[in-house]
PDB file of C-alpha atoms in Angstrom:
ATOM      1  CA  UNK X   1     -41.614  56.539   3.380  1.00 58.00           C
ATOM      2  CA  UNK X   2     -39.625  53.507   1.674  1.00 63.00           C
ATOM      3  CA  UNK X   3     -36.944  51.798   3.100  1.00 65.00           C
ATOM      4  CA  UNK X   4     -34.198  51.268   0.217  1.00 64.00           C
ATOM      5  CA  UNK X   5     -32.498  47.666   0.225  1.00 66.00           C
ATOM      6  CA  UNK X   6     -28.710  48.080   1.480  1.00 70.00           C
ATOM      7  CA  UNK X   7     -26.697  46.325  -1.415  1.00 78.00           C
ATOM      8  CA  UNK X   8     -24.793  43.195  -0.580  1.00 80.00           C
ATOM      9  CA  UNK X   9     -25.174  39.790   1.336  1.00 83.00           C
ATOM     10  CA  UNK X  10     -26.798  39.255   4.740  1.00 88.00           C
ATOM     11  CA  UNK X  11     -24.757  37.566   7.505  1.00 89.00           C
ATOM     12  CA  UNK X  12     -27.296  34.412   7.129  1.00 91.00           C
ATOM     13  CA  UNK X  13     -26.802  34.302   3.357  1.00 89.00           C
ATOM     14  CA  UNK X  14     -22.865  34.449   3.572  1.00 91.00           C
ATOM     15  CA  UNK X  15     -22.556  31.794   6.224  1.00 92.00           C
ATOM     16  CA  UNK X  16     -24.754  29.331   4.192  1.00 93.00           C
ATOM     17  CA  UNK X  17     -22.382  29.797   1.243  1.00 92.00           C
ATOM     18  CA  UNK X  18     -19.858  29.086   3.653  1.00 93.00           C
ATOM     19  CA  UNK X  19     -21.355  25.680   4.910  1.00 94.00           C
ATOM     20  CA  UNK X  20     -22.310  24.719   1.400  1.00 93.00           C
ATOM     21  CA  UNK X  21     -18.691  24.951   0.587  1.00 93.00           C
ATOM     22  CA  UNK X  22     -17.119  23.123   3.404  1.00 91.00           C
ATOM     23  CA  UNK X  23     -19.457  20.660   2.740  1.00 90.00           C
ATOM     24  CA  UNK X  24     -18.215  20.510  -0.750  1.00 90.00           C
ATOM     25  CA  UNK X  25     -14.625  19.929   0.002  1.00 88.00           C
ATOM     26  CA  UNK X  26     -15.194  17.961   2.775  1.00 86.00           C
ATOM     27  CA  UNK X  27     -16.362  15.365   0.219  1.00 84.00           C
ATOM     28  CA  UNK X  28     -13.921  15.967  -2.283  1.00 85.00           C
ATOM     29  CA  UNK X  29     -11.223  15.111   0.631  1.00 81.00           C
ATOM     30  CA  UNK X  30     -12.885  11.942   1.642  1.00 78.00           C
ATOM     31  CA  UNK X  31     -13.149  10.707  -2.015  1.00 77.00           C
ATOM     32  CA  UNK X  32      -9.402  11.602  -2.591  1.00 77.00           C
ATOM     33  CA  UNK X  33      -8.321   9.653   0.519  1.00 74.00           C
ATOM     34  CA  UNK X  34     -10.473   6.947  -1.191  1.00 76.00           C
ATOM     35  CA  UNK X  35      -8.336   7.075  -4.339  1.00 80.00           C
ATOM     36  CA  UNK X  36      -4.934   7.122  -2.949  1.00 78.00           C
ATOM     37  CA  UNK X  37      -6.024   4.432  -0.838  1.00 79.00           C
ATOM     38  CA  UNK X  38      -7.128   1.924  -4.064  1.00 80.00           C
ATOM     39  CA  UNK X  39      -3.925   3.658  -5.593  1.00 83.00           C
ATOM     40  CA  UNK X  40      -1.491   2.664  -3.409  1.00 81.00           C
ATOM     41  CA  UNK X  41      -3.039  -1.281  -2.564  1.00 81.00           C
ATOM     42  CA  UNK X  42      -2.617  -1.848  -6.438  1.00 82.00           C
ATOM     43  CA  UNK X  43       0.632  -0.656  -6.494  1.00 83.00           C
ATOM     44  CA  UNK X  44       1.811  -2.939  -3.291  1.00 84.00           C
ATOM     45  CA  UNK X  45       0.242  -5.991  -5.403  1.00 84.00           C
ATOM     46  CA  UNK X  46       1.640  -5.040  -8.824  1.00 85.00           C
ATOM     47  CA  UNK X  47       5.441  -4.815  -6.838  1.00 84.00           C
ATOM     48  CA  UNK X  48       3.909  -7.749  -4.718  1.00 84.00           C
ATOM     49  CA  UNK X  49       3.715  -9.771  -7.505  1.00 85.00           C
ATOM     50  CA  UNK X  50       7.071  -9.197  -9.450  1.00 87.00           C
ATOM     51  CA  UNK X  51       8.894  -9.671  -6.063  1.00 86.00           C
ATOM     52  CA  UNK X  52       7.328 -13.241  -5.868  1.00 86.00           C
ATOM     53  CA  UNK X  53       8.123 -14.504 -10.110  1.00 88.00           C
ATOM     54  CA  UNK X  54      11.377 -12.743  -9.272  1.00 88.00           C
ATOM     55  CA  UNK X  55      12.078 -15.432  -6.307  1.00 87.00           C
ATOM     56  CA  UNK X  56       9.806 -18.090  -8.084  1.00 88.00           C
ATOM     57  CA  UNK X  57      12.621 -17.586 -10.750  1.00 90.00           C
ATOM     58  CA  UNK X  58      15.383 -17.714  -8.891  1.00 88.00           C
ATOM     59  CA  UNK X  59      14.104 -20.854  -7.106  1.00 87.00           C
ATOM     60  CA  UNK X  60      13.924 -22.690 -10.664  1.00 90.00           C
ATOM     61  CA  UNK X  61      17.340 -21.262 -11.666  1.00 90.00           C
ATOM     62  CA  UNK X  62      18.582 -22.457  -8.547  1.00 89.00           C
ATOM     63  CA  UNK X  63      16.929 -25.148  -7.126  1.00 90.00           C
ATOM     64  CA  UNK X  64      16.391 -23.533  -3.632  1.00 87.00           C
ATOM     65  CA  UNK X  65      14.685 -20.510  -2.228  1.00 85.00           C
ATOM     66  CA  UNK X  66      17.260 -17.290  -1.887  1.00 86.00           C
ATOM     67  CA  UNK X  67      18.367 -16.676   1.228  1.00 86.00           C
ATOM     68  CA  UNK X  68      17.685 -13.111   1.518  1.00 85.00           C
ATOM     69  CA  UNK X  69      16.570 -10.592  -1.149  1.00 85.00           C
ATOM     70  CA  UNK X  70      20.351  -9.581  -1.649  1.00 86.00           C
ATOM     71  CA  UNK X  71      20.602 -13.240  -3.356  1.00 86.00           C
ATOM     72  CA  UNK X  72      18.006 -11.541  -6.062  1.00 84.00           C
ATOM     73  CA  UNK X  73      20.864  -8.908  -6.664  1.00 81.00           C
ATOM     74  CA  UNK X  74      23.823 -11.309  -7.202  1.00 79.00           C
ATOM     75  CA  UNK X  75      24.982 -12.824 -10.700  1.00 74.00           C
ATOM     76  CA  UNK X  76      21.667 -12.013 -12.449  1.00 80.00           C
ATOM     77  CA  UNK X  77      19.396  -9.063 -11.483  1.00 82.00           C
ATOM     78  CA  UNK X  78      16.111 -10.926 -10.612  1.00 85.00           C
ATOM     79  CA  UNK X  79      14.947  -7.856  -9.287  1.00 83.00           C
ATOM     80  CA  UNK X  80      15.508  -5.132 -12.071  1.00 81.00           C
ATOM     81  CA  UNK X  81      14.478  -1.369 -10.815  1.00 80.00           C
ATOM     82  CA  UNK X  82      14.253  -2.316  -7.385  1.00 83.00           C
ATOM     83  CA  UNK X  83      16.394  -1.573  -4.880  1.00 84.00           C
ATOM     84  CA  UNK X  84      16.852  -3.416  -1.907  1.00 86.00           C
ATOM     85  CA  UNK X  85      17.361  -1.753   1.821  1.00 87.00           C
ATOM     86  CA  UNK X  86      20.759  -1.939   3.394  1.00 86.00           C
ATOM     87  CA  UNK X  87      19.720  -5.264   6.016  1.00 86.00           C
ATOM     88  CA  UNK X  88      19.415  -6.958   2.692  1.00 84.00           C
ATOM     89  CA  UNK X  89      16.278  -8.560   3.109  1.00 85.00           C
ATOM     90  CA  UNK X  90      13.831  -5.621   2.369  1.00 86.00           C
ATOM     91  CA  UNK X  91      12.244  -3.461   0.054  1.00 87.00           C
ATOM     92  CA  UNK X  92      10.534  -0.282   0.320  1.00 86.00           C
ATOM     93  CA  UNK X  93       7.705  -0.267  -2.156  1.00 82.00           C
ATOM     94  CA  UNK X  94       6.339   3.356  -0.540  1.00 75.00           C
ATOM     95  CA  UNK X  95       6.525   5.578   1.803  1.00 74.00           C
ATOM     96  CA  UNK X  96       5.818   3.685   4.738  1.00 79.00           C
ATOM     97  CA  UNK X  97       5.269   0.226   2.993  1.00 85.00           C
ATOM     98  CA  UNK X  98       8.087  -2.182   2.916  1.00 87.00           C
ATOM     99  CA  UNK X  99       8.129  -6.155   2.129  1.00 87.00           C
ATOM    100  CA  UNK X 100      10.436  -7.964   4.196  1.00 87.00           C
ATOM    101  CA  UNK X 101      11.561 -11.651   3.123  1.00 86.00           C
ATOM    102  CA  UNK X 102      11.231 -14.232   5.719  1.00 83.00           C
ATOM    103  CA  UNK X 103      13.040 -17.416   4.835  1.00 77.00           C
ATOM    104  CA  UNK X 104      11.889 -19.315   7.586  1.00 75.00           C
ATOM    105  CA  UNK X 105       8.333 -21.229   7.714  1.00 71.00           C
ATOM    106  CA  UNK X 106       6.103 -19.670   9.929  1.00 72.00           C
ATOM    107  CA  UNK X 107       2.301 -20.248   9.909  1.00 71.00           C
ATOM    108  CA  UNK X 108       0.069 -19.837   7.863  1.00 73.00           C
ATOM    109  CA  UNK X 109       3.042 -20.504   5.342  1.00 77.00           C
ATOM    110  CA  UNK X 110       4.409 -23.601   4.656  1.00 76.00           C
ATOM    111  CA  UNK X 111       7.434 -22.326   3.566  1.00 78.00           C
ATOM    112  CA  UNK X 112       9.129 -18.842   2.823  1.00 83.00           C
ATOM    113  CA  UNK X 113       6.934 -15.835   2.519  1.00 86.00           C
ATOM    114  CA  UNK X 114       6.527 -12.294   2.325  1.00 87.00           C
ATOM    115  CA  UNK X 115       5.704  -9.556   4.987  1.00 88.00           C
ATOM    116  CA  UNK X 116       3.938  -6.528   4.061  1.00 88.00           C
ATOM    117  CA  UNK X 117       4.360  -3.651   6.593  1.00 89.00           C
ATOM    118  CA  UNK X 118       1.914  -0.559   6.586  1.00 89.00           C
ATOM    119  CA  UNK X 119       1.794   2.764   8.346  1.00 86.00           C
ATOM    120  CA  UNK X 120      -1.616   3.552   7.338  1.00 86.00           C
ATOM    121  CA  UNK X 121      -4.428   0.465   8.094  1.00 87.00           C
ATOM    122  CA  UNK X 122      -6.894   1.409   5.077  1.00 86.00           C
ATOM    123  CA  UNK X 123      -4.066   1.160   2.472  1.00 85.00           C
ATOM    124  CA  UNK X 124      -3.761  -2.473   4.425  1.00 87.00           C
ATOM    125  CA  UNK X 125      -7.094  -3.150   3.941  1.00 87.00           C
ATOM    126  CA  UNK X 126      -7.315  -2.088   0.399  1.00 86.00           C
ATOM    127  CA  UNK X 127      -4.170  -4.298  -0.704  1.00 86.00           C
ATOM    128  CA  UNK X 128      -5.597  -7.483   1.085  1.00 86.00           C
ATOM    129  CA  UNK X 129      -9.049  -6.605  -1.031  1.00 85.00           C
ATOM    130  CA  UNK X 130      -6.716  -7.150  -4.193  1.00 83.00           C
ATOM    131  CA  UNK X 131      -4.978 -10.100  -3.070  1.00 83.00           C
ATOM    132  CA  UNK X 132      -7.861 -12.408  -3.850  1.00 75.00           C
ATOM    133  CA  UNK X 133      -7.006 -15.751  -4.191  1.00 75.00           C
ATOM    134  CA  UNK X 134      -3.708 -15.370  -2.581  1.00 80.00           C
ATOM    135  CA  UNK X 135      -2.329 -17.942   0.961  1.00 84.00           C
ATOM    136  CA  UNK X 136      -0.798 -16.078   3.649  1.00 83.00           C
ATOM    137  CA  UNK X 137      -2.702 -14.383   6.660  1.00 83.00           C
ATOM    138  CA  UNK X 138      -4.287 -11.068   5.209  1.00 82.00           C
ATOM    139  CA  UNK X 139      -5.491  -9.949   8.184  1.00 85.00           C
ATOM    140  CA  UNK X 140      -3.766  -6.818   8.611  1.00 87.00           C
ATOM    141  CA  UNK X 141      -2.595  -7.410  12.062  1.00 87.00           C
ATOM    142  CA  UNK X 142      -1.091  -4.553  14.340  1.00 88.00           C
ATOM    143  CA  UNK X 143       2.870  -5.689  14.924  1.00 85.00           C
ATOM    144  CA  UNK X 144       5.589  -3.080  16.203  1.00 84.00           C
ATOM    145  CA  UNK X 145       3.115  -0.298  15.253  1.00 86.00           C
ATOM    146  CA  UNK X 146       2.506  -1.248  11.654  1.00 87.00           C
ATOM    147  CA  UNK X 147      -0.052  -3.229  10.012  1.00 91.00           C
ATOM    148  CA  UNK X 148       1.224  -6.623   8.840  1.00 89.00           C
ATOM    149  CA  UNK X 149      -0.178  -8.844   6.163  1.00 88.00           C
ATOM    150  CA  UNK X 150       2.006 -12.274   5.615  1.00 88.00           C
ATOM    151  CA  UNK X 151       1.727 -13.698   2.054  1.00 87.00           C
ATOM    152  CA  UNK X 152       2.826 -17.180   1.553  1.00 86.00           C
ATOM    153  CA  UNK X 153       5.263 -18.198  -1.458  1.00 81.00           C
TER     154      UNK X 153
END
C-alpha cells in the first residue's frame, strides 16, 4: 500500500520561511537606521554651516558678534527660512536637534560658538564625522540628557 503525500507545507518548512524573512527585514531596518542617521548629520552641517556665514556676515556688517540669534532677525534677515525659538537664542534644525548660540568664550572656543544638542547619540556621531576640519569639541558629550557637540566660530 502507498502512502499519498498530504498537500501543503510542513511545520519545519513554514518556520524556516519565517526566519528567512525576519532575517530579511531585520537588515533592511538596520540599514534604514543607517540612512536616516547619515541623513540627518548632513542636514545639521548644511543648517550648521549657513547659521555660521549668516553670523560671519553679520559680524562684517557690524563689526561685532550678535548678541543672540534674534540680532540675525533684526533690520536685515541674516537668517532667511529659519526661524528662531521664542528664548531668542535657538534654533531647531530637527526634531530633537537644536543649535543654541553662546556668546560667551568658553573652551575649546576662543570666542562665540555654537552648541549642537541631540536626542539620539548616532545622529551625534554621524554629524561630528562631517564636520572635518572644523574647531570646537566634537565629542558628543552627554549634558542635561542630550548629546552636545560645541563648534567654535
Amino acid at each position: 500500500m502507498r502512502r499519498r503525500r498530504e498537500k501543503g507545507f510542513t511545520l519545519i518548512e513554514i518556520a524556516i520561511a519565517i526566519g528567512i524573512i525576519a532575517i530579511i527585514v531585520s537588515a533592511i531596518a538596520l540599514l534604514q537606521s543607517g540612512i536616516y542617521k547619515q541623513e540627518k548629520g548632513a542636514e545639521v552641517v548644511s543648517a550648521l554651516s549657513k547659521i555660521q556665514s549668516s553670523i560671519y556676515r553679520y559680524s562684517q556688517d557690524y563689526l561685532r558678534f550678535p548678541n543672540s540669534l534674534n540680532d540675525l532677525k533684526s533690520g536685515y534677515d541674516y537668517l532667511p527660512n529659519m526661524s528662531i525659538n521664542s528664548d531668542g537664542n535657538s534654533i531647531n534644525i530637527a526634531s530633537n536637534i537644536v543649535v543654541q548660540y553662546d556668546g560667551n568664550t568658553v573652551s575649546p572656543c576662543l570666542r562665540q560658538s555654537l552648541v549642537i544638542s541631540f536626542a539620539d547619540v548616532g545622529v551625534c556621531n554621524e554629524t561630528a564625522r562631517n564636520l572635518n576640519g572644523v574647531n570646537g569639541d566634537l565629542g558628543c558629550n552627554l549634558s542635561n540628557g542630550n548629546y552636545v557637540i560645541r563648534v567654535c566660530l
